[in-house]
CSV table of C-alpha atoms in Angstrom, one decimal:
chain,number,residue,atom,x,y,z
A,1,UNK,CA,-12.0,-13.4,-17.3
A,2,UNK,CA,-13.5,-10.1,-16.2
A,3,UNK,CA,-13.4,-8.6,-12.7
A,4,UNK,CA,-14.4,-11.1,-9.9
A,5,UNK,CA,-17.2,-9.2,-8.1
A,6,UNK,CA,-18.3,-12.0,-5.7
A,7,UNK,CA,-17.2,-10.0,-2.5
A,8,UNK,CA,-19.4,-7.1,-3.6
A,9,UNK,CA,-22.4,-9.3,-2.7
A,10,UNK,CA,-21.5,-8.7,0.9
A,11,UNK,CA,-23.0,-5.4,1.9
A,12,UNK,CA,-20.4,-4.4,4.5
A,13,UNK,CA,-17.5,-5.1,2.1
A,14,UNK,CA,-19.3,-3.3,-0.7
A,15,UNK,CA,-19.7,-0.2,1.3
A,16,UNK,CA,-16.1,-0.2,2.4
A,17,UNK,CA,-14.9,-0.8,-1.1
A,18,UNK,CA,-17.0,2.0,-2.6
A,19,UNK,CA,-16.0,4.4,0.2
A,20,UNK,CA,-12.3,3.5,-0.4
A,21,UNK,CA,-12.5,4.9,-3.9
A,22,UNK,CA,-13.7,8.3,-2.6
A,23,UNK,CA,-11.3,8.4,0.3
A,24,UNK,CA,-8.4,7.2,-1.9
A,25,UNK,CA,-8.9,10.0,-4.3
A,26,UNK,CA,-8.9,12.5,-1.4
A,27,UNK,CA,-5.7,11.1,0.0
A,28,UNK,CA,-4.0,11.5,-3.3
A,29,UNK,CA,-4.9,15.2,-3.3
A,30,UNK,CA,-3.0,15.6,-0.1
A,31,UNK,CA,-0.1,13.4,-1.3
A,32,UNK,CA,0.4,15.8,-4.2
A,33,UNK,CA,-0.1,19.1,-2.2
A,34,UNK,CA,2.2,18.3,0.8
A,35,UNK,CA,5.5,18.0,-1.2
A,36,UNK,CA,4.6,21.0,-3.3
A,37,UNK,CA,4.1,23.1,-0.2
A,38,UNK,CA,7.3,21.9,1.4
A,39,UNK,CA,9.2,22.8,-1.7
A,40,UNK,CA,7.5,26.1,-1.9
A,41,UNK,CA,8.3,26.9,1.7
A,42,UNK,CA,12.0,25.9,1.4
A,43,UNK,CA,13.0,25.8,-2.2
A,44,UNK,CA,14.8,22.5,-1.4
A,45,UNK,CA,14.0,19.0,-2.5
A,46,UNK,CA,15.9,17.7,0.6
A,47,UNK,CA,12.9,18.7,2.7
A,48,UNK,CA,10.6,16.8,0.4
A,49,UNK,CA,12.8,13.7,0.9
A,50,UNK,CA,12.8,14.3,4.6
A,51,UNK,CA,9.0,14.2,4.6
A,52,UNK,CA,9.2,10.6,3.4
A,53,UNK,CA,11.5,9.6,6.3
A,54,UNK,CA,9.4,11.5,8.8
A,55,UNK,CA,6.3,9.7,7.5
A,56,UNK,CA,7.8,6.2,7.4
A,57,UNK,CA,9.1,5.8,10.9
A,58,UNK,CA,5.8,6.6,12.7
A,59,UNK,CA,3.8,4.7,10.1
A,60,UNK,CA,5.9,1.6,10.7
A,61,UNK,CA,5.6,1.8,14.5
A,62,UNK,CA,1.9,2.5,14.3
A,63,UNK,CA,1.3,-0.3,11.9
A,64,UNK,CA,2.9,-2.8,14.3
A,65,UNK,CA,1.0,-1.4,17.3
A,66,UNK,CA,-2.3,-1.1,15.4
A,67,UNK,CA,-2.0,-4.6,14.2
A,68,UNK,CA,-1.5,-5.9,17.7
A,69,UNK,CA,-4.4,-3.7,18.9
A,70,UNK,CA,-6.7,-5.2,16.2
A,71,UNK,CA,-6.1,-8.7,17.7
A,72,UNK,CA,-7.2,-7.7,21.2
A,73,UNK,CA,-9.9,-5.1,20.6
A,74,UNK,CA,-13.1,-4.6,18.5
A,75,UNK,CA,-11.7,-4.1,15.0
A,76,UNK,CA,-14.6,-1.9,14.0
A,77,UNK,CA,-13.9,0.5,16.8
A,78,UNK,CA,-10.1,0.7,16.1
A,79,UNK,CA,-10.8,1.2,12.4
A,80,UNK,CA,-13.3,3.9,13.2
A,81,UNK,CA,-10.9,5.8,15.5
A,82,UNK,CA,-8.0,5.7,13.0
A,83,UNK,CA,-10.2,6.7,10.1
A,84,UNK,CA,-11.6,9.7,12.0
A,85,UNK,CA,-8.1,10.6,13.0
A,86,UNK,CA,-7.0,10.7,9.4
A,87,UNK,CA,-9.8,13.0,8.6
A,88,UNK,CA,-9.0,15.3,11.5
A,89,UNK,CA,-5.3,15.5,10.4
A,90,UNK,CA,-6.4,16.5,6.9
A,91,UNK,CA,-8.6,19.2,8.5
A,92,UNK,CA,-5.5,20.4,10.4
A,93,UNK,CA,-3.5,20.6,7.2
A,94,UNK,CA,-6.3,22.8,5.8
A,95,UNK,CA,-6.2,24.9,8.9
A,96,UNK,CA,-2.4,25.5,8.8
A,97,UNK,CA,-2.7,26.6,5.2
A,98,UNK,CA,-5.7,28.9,5.9
A,99,UNK,CA,-3.7,30.4,8.8
A,100,UNK,CA,-0.8,30.9,6.3
A,101,UNK,CA,1.7,29.5,8.9
A,102,UNK,CA,4.3,28.5,6.3
A,103,UNK,CA,5.9,26.4,8.9
A,104,UNK,CA,8.0,23.4,7.8
A,105,UNK,CA,7.9,22.0,11.3
A,106,UNK,CA,4.1,22.1,11.6
A,107,UNK,CA,3.7,20.5,8.2
A,108,UNK,CA,6.2,17.7,9.0
A,109,UNK,CA,4.6,17.0,12.3
A,110,UNK,CA,1.2,16.7,10.7
A,111,UNK,CA,2.6,14.4,8.0
A,112,UNK,CA,4.1,12.2,10.7
A,113,UNK,CA,0.8,12.0,12.6
A,114,UNK,CA,-1.2,11.3,9.5
A,115,UNK,CA,1.2,8.6,8.3
A,116,UNK,CA,1.1,6.9,11.7
A,117,UNK,CA,-2.7,6.8,11.5
A,118,UNK,CA,-2.5,5.5,7.9
A,119,UNK,CA,-0.2,2.7,9.1
A,120,UNK,CA,-2.5,1.6,12.0
A,121,UNK,CA,-5.6,1.9,9.8
A,122,UNK,CA,-4.1,-0.2,7.0
A,123,UNK,CA,-3.1,-3.0,9.4
A,124,UNK,CA,-6.6,-3.1,11.0
A,125,UNK,CA,-8.5,-2.7,7.7
A,126,UNK,CA,-6.8,-5.8,6.2
A,127,UNK,CA,-7.5,-7.8,9.3
A,128,UNK,CA,-11.2,-6.8,9.0
A,129,UNK,CA,-11.7,-8.2,5.5
A,130,UNK,CA,-11.5,-11.9,6.4
A,131,UNK,CA,-14.3,-11.4,8.9
A,132,UNK,CA,-16.6,-9.9,6.2
A,133,UNK,CA,-16.2,-12.2,3.1
A,134,UNK,CA,-16.1,-16.0,2.7
A,135,UNK,CA,-12.6,-17.5,2.6
A,136,UNK,CA,-13.0,-18.5,-1.0
A,137,UNK,CA,-13.6,-14.8,-2.0
A,138,UNK,CA,-10.5,-13.4,-0.2
A,139,UNK,CA,-8.4,-13.2,-3.3
A,140,UNK,CA,-11.2,-11.5,-5.2
A,141,UNK,CA,-11.7,-9.0,-2.3
A,142,UNK,CA,-8.0,-8.1,-2.2
A,143,UNK,CA,-8.0,-7.7,-6.0
A,144,UNK,CA,-10.9,-5.3,-5.8
A,145,UNK,CA,-9.3,-3.2,-3.1
A,146,UNK,CA,-5.9,-3.1,-4.9
A,147,UNK,CA,-7.6,-2.0,-8.1
A,148,UNK,CA,-9.4,0.8,-6.3
A,149,UNK,CA,-6.1,1.9,-4.7
A,150,UNK,CA,-4.2,1.9,-8.0
A,151,UNK,CA,-7.1,3.7,-9.8
A,152,UNK,CA,-7.0,6.4,-7.2
A,153,UNK,CA,-3.2,6.6,-7.6
A,154,UNK,CA,-3.7,7.4,-11.3
A,155,UNK,CA,-6.8,9.7,-11.1
A,156,UNK,CA,-5.9,11.5,-7.9
A,157,UNK,CA,-2.7,13.2,-9.1
A,158,UNK,CA,-4.3,14.1,-12.4
A,159,UNK,CA,-7.2,15.6,-10.5
A,160,UNK,CA,-4.9,17.5,-8.2
A,161,UNK,CA,-2.9,18.9,-11.1
A,162,UNK,CA,-6.1,20.1,-12.7
A,163,UNK,CA,-7.6,21.6,-9.6
A,164,UNK,CA,-4.6,23.1,-7.8
A,165,UNK,CA,-4.2,26.2,-10.1
A,166,UNK,CA,-7.9,26.8,-9.8
A,167,UNK,CA,-8.9,26.3,-6.2
A,168,UNK,CA,-5.5,26.3,-4.4
A,169,UNK,CA,-4.0,23.9,-1.8
A,170,UNK,CA,-6.3,24.6,1.1
A,171,UNK,CA,-9.3,23.5,-0.9
A,172,UNK,CA,-7.7,20.2,-1.8
A,173,UNK,CA,-6.8,19.6,1.9
A,174,UNK,CA,-10.5,20.3,2.8
A,175,UNK,CA,-11.7,18.0,0.0
A,176,UNK,CA,-9.5,15.2,1.5
A,177,UNK,CA,-11.0,15.7,4.9
A,178,UNK,CA,-14.5,15.6,3.5
A,179,UNK,CA,-13.7,12.5,1.4
A,180,UNK,CA,-12.7,10.6,4.6
A,181,UNK,CA,-16.3,10.9,5.7
A,182,UNK,CA,-17.3,8.3,3.2
A,183,UNK,CA,-15.1,5.7,4.9
A,184,UNK,CA,-16.2,6.8,8.4
A,185,UNK,CA,-19.8,6.1,7.3
A,186,UNK,CA,-18.9,2.7,5.9
A,187,UNK,CA,-17.0,1.7,9.0
A,188,UNK,CA,-19.8,3.0,11.2
A,189,UNK,CA,-22.2,0.6,9.4
A,190,UNK,CA,-20.0,-2.4,10.1
A,191,UNK,CA,-21.1,-5.0,12.6
A,192,UNK,CA,-19.1,-5.3,15.9
A,193,UNK,CA,-15.9,-7.3,15.3
A,194,UNK,CA,-14.6,-8.2,18.7
A,195,UNK,CA,-11.9,-10.9,19.2
A,196,UNK,CA,-13.1,-14.4,18.7
A,197,UNK,CA,-11.4,-15.6,21.9
A,198,UNK,CA,-10.6,-14.0,25.3
A,199,UNK,CA,-8.0,-11.7,23.8
A,200,UNK,CA,-10.0,-8.7,24.9
A,201,UNK,CA,-8.5,-9.3,28.4
A,202,UNK,CA,-5.0,-8.6,27.2
A,203,UNK,CA,-3.1,-5.4,27.0
A,204,UNK,CA,-1.1,-4.3,23.9
A,205,UNK,CA,2.7,-4.0,24.3
A,206,UNK,CA,6.1,-5.0,23.0
A,207,UNK,CA,5.4,-8.6,24.0
A,208,UNK,CA,2.3,-8.9,21.8
A,209,UNK,CA,4.1,-7.3,18.9
A,210,UNK,CA,7.0,-9.7,19.3
A,211,UNK,CA,4.6,-12.6,19.4
A,212,UNK,CA,3.7,-11.7,15.8
A,213,UNK,CA,7.3,-11.9,14.6
A,214,UNK,CA,7.8,-15.2,16.4
A,215,UNK,CA,4.7,-16.6,14.8
A,216,UNK,CA,6.1,-15.6,11.3
A,217,UNK,CA,9.5,-17.1,12.1
A,218,UNK,CA,8.0,-20.4,13.0
A,219,UNK,CA,5.9,-20.8,9.8
A,220,UNK,CA,7.9,-21.2,6.7
A,221,UNK,CA,5.3,-20.3,4.2
A,222,UNK,CA,4.6,-16.9,5.8
A,223,UNK,CA,8.3,-16.1,6.0
A,224,UNK,CA,8.7,-16.9,2.3
A,225,UNK,CA,5.7,-14.8,1.3
A,226,UNK,CA,7.2,-11.8,3.2
A,227,UNK,CA,10.6,-12.5,1.5
A,228,UNK,CA,8.9,-12.7,-1.9
A,229,UNK,CA,7.3,-9.3,-1.5
A,230,UNK,CA,10.5,-7.7,-0.1
A,231,UNK,CA,12.6,-9.1,-2.9
A,232,UNK,CA,10.3,-7.8,-5.6
A,233,UNK,CA,10.0,-4.3,-4.1
A,234,UNK,CA,13.7,-4.0,-3.1
A,235,UNK,CA,15.4,-5.5,-6.1
A,236,UNK,CA,12.9,-4.8,-8.8
A,237,UNK,CA,11.0,-1.5,-8.2
A,238,UNK,CA,12.9,1.0,-10.5
A,239,UNK,CA,10.9,4.2,-9.8
A,240,UNK,CA,13.9,6.0,-8.3
A,241,UNK,CA,15.5,5.7,-11.7
A,242,UNK,CA,12.6,7.1,-13.7
A,243,UNK,CA,14.0,10.7,-13.7
A,244,UNK,CA,17.4,9.6,-14.9
A,245,UNK,CA,15.9,7.3,-17.6
A,246,UNK,CA,13.6,10.1,-18.8
A,247,UNK,CA,16.6,12.4,-19.1
A,248,UNK,CA,19.0,9.9,-20.7
A,249,UNK,CA,16.9,7.4,-22.7
A,250,UNK,CA,13.5,9.1,-23.3
A,251,UNK,CA,12.4,12.7,-22.9
A,252,UNK,CA,11.9,14.5,-19.6
A,253,UNK,CA,8.2,15.0,-20.4
A,254,UNK,CA,7.9,11.1,-20.7
A,255,UNK,CA,8.3,10.5,-17.0
A,256,UNK,CA,4.6,10.8,-16.4
A,257,UNK,CA,4.0,8.0,-18.9
A,258,UNK,CA,6.4,5.7,-17.0
A,259,UNK,CA,4.6,6.2,-13.7
A,260,UNK,CA,1.2,5.9,-15.3
A,261,UNK,CA,2.1,2.7,-17.2
A,262,UNK,CA,3.1,0.9,-14.0
A,263,UNK,CA,-0.2,1.7,-12.3
A,264,UNK,CA,-2.3,1.2,-15.4
A,265,UNK,CA,-1.0,-2.4,-15.8
A,266,UNK,CA,-2.2,-3.1,-12.2
A,267,UNK,CA,-5.6,-1.6,-12.9
A,268,UNK,CA,-6.0,-3.7,-16.1
A,269,UNK,CA,-5.0,-6.9,-14.2
A,270,UNK,CA,-7.6,-6.0,-11.5
A,271,UNK,CA,-10.3,-5.6,-14.1
A,272,UNK,CA,-9.5,-9.1,-15.3
A,273,UNK,CA,-9.2,-10.6,-11.8
A,274,UNK,CA,-11.6,-13.4,-12.7
A,275,UNK,CA,-8.7,-15.0,-14.6
A,276,UNK,CA,-6.6,-15.6,-11.5
A,277,UNK,CA,-8.6,-15.2,-8.2
A,278,UNK,CA,-9.7,-18.9,-8.4
A,279,UNK,CA,-6.1,-20.2,-8.4
A,280,UNK,CA,-5.7,-22.5,-5.4
A,281,UNK,CA,-1.9,-22.7,-5.1
A,282,UNK,CA,-1.3,-19.3,-3.6
A,283,UNK,CA,2.4,-19.9,-2.8
A,284,UNK,CA,3.1,-20.8,-6.4
A,285,UNK,CA,1.1,-17.8,-7.6
A,286,UNK,CA,3.3,-15.6,-5.4
A,287,UNK,CA,6.5,-17.0,-6.8
A,288,UNK,CA,5.4,-16.9,-10.4
A,289,UNK,CA,4.2,-13.3,-10.0
A,290,UNK,CA,7.7,-12.3,-8.6
A,291,UNK,CA,9.3,-14.0,-11.7
A,292,UNK,CA,7.0,-12.2,-14.2
A,293,UNK,CA,7.6,-8.9,-12.4
A,294,UNK,CA,11.4,-9.4,-12.6
A,295,UNK,CA,11.3,-10.3,-16.3
A,296,UNK,CA,9.1,-7.3,-17.1
A,297,UNK,CA,11.4,-5.0,-15.2
A,298,UNK,CA,14.5,-6.4,-17.0
A,299,UNK,CA,12.7,-5.9,-20.3
A,300,UNK,CA,12.0,-2.3,-19.4
A,301,UNK,CA,15.6,-1.8,-18.6
A,302,UNK,CA,16.7,-2.6,-22.2
A,303,UNK,CA,13.8,-0.8,-23.9
A,304,UNK,CA,14.9,1.7,-26.5
A,305,UNK,CA,11.4,3.2,-27.2
A,306,UNK,CA,8.8,4.7,-25.0
A,307,UNK,CA,6.1,2.4,-26.4
A,308,UNK,CA,8.1,-0.7,-25.5
A,309,UNK,CA,9.0,0.7,-22.1
A,310,UNK,CA,5.3,1.4,-21.3
A,311,UNK,CA,4.4,-2.1,-22.4
A,312,UNK,CA,6.9,-3.7,-20.1
A,313,UNK,CA,6.0,-1.5,-17.2
A,314,UNK,CA,2.3,-2.3,-17.7
A,315,UNK,CA,3.1,-6.0,-17.6
A,316,UNK,CA,5.2,-5.4,-14.4
A,317,UNK,CA,2.3,-3.5,-12.8
A,318,UNK,CA,-0.1,-6.4,-13.6
A,319,UNK,CA,2.4,-8.9,-12.0
A,320,UNK,CA,2.8,-6.7,-9.0
A,321,UNK,CA,-1.0,-6.5,-8.4
A,322,UNK,CA,-1.3,-10.3,-8.6
A,323,UNK,CA,1.6,-10.6,-6.2
A,324,UNK,CA,-0.1,-8.3,-3.8
A,325,UNK,CA,-3.4,-10.1,-4.0
A,326,UNK,CA,-2.0,-13.5,-3.2
A,327,UNK,CA,0.4,-12.3,-0.6
A,328,UNK,CA,-2.4,-10.7,1.3
A,329,UNK,CA,-4.6,-13.7,0.8
A,330,UNK,CA,-2.0,-16.0,2.3
A,331,UNK,CA,-1.5,-13.7,5.3
A,332,UNK,CA,-5.2,-13.5,5.9
A,333,UNK,CA,-6.2,-17.2,5.3
A,334,UNK,CA,-3.2,-19.1,6.7
A,335,UNK,CA,-3.2,-17.7,10.2
A,336,UNK,CA,-5.7,-17.7,13.1
A,337,UNK,CA,-8.0,-14.7,13.5
A,338,UNK,CA,-6.2,-13.7,16.7
A,339,UNK,CA,-2.9,-13.2,14.9
A,340,UNK,CA,-4.2,-11.5,11.7
A,341,UNK,CA,-3.8,-7.9,12.9
A,342,UNK,CA,-0.2,-8.4,13.9
A,343,UNK,CA,0.7,-10.1,10.6
A,344,UNK,CA,-1.0,-7.3,8.6
A,345,UNK,CA,1.0,-4.8,10.6
A,346,UNK,CA,4.3,-6.5,9.7
A,347,UNK,CA,3.1,-6.7,6.1
A,348,UNK,CA,2.5,-2.9,6.1
A,349,UNK,CA,6.0,-2.3,7.2
A,350,UNK,CA,7.5,-4.7,4.6
A,351,UNK,CA,5.4,-3.3,1.8
A,352,UNK,CA,6.4,0.3,2.7
A,353,UNK,CA,10.0,-0.4,3.7
A,354,UNK,CA,10.9,-2.4,0.6
A,355,UNK,CA,10.4,0.4,-1.9
A,356,UNK,CA,12.1,3.0,0.3
A,357,UNK,CA,15.2,0.8,0.7
A,358,UNK,CA,15.0,-0.1,-3.0
A,359,UNK,CA,15.0,3.6,-4.0
A,360,UNK,CA,18.3,4.0,-2.1
A,361,UNK,CA,19.8,0.9,-3.7
A,362,UNK,CA,18.7,1.7,-7.2
A,363,UNK,CA,19.8,5.3,-6.9
A,364,UNK,CA,23.3,4.2,-5.9
A,365,UNK,CA,23.5,1.5,-8.6
A,366,UNK,CA,22.2,3.9,-11.2
A,367,UNK,CA,24.9,6.5,-10.4
A,368,UNK,CA,27.5,3.7,-10.4
A,369,UNK,CA,26.7,1.7,-13.5
A,370,UNK,CA,24.0,3.6,-15.3
A,371,UNK,CA,20.2,3.5,-15.1
A,372,UNK,CA,19.6,0.9,-17.7
A,373,UNK,CA,22.1,-1.6,-16.2
A,374,UNK,CA,20.7,-1.0,-12.7
A,375,UNK,CA,17.1,-1.6,-13.8
A,376,UNK,CA,17.9,-4.7,-15.8
A,377,UNK,CA,20.2,-6.1,-13.1
A,378,UNK,CA,17.5,-5.6,-10.5
A,379,UNK,CA,15.0,-7.4,-12.7
A,380,UNK,CA,17.3,-10.4,-13.2
A,381,UNK,CA,18.0,-10.6,-9.5
A,382,UNK,CA,14.3,-10.6,-8.9
A,383,UNK,CA,13.9,-13.5,-11.3
A,384,UNK,CA,16.6,-15.4,-9.5
A,385,UNK,CA,14.7,-14.8,-6.2
A,386,UNK,CA,11.6,-16.2,-7.8
A,387,UNK,CA,13.4,-19.4,-8.8
A,388,UNK,CA,14.6,-19.8,-5.2
A,389,UNK,CA,11.1,-19.3,-4.0
A,390,UNK,CA,9.6,-21.9,-6.3
A,391,UNK,CA,12.2,-24.4,-5.0
A,392,UNK,CA,11.4,-23.6,-1.4
A,393,UNK,CA,7.6,-23.5,-2.0
A,394,UNK,CA,7.5,-26.8,-4.0
A,395,UNK,CA,5.6,-28.5,-1.2
């Protein structure tokens, strides 16, 4: 019932996992400082929102390209180049602050470049894991990585909030750049991971990326898994309504609890990964996770107290982690090695695009019918999507 640590017996994965905790904390420092600097330069939240769009477009394009590159080149080398690039971009963020440029344009360009590198790096990194751990440990490996990411998502902003008034923004940028060094070291220690076929003779272009989409379209289980993840994140992720709920239902100061409860539920589920990583029916696990997520979100929508709301959000966060674990496991295990990078690139786009489109949909619905109704309605629609998935995945 406790955390499933079987993948940590593999030295290469253990080094990547441990380095991911350090690098994840550093990345969260930058994620906090950039919007604060943008707002400080302009006095407008519109530029903060623009940064999200500026980051998403290159990230999506680079994830697709990086995934295709991972299928025709040595994955260790591609992962090393993108990881070093992320560190260099953090160093450039430090340099622009040290030079006191106060330029919105420079900051947005650096954000776009770094997000592009993040997208390519994520696609390649997820395609590396199946080459490091046994197939039976893939779910456990994904649970360990997801737990580290969520833990960094909780601890990083808290650390940034505590350090920012003391050391300033430029020191946090520098700390991020240094933290990337842990992952550079871990990737450097990986064995060579060339293509298992003659794919190294091919070039990367639109045709190779399109082959990934055609592969997904021709395999029903993969298409359904992508749809499950998109449905959960588009219909049921209510974070865009947290400020309105904190103002109307709870207290403005409670908004931090809402965000933390969602992540904390995922961390708790990860610490109990031994309870679910041995499940064999991955498609059913995906559908059930979507259903539990939707029910928990619907419960959160009708909560009248902060304690109840935090409880429902913790359950939702746990279901979301389980969904992510089995979604990634299906996409890693149910495809040939020569197609894994491209599918992970598509997955990166879906996982990032669903919440962004969901924020827009929830914001419009919250303004039209009220935050509570919008959250509950989204949760119930997510449950309906889970029922459809169970019907379609019955075989």
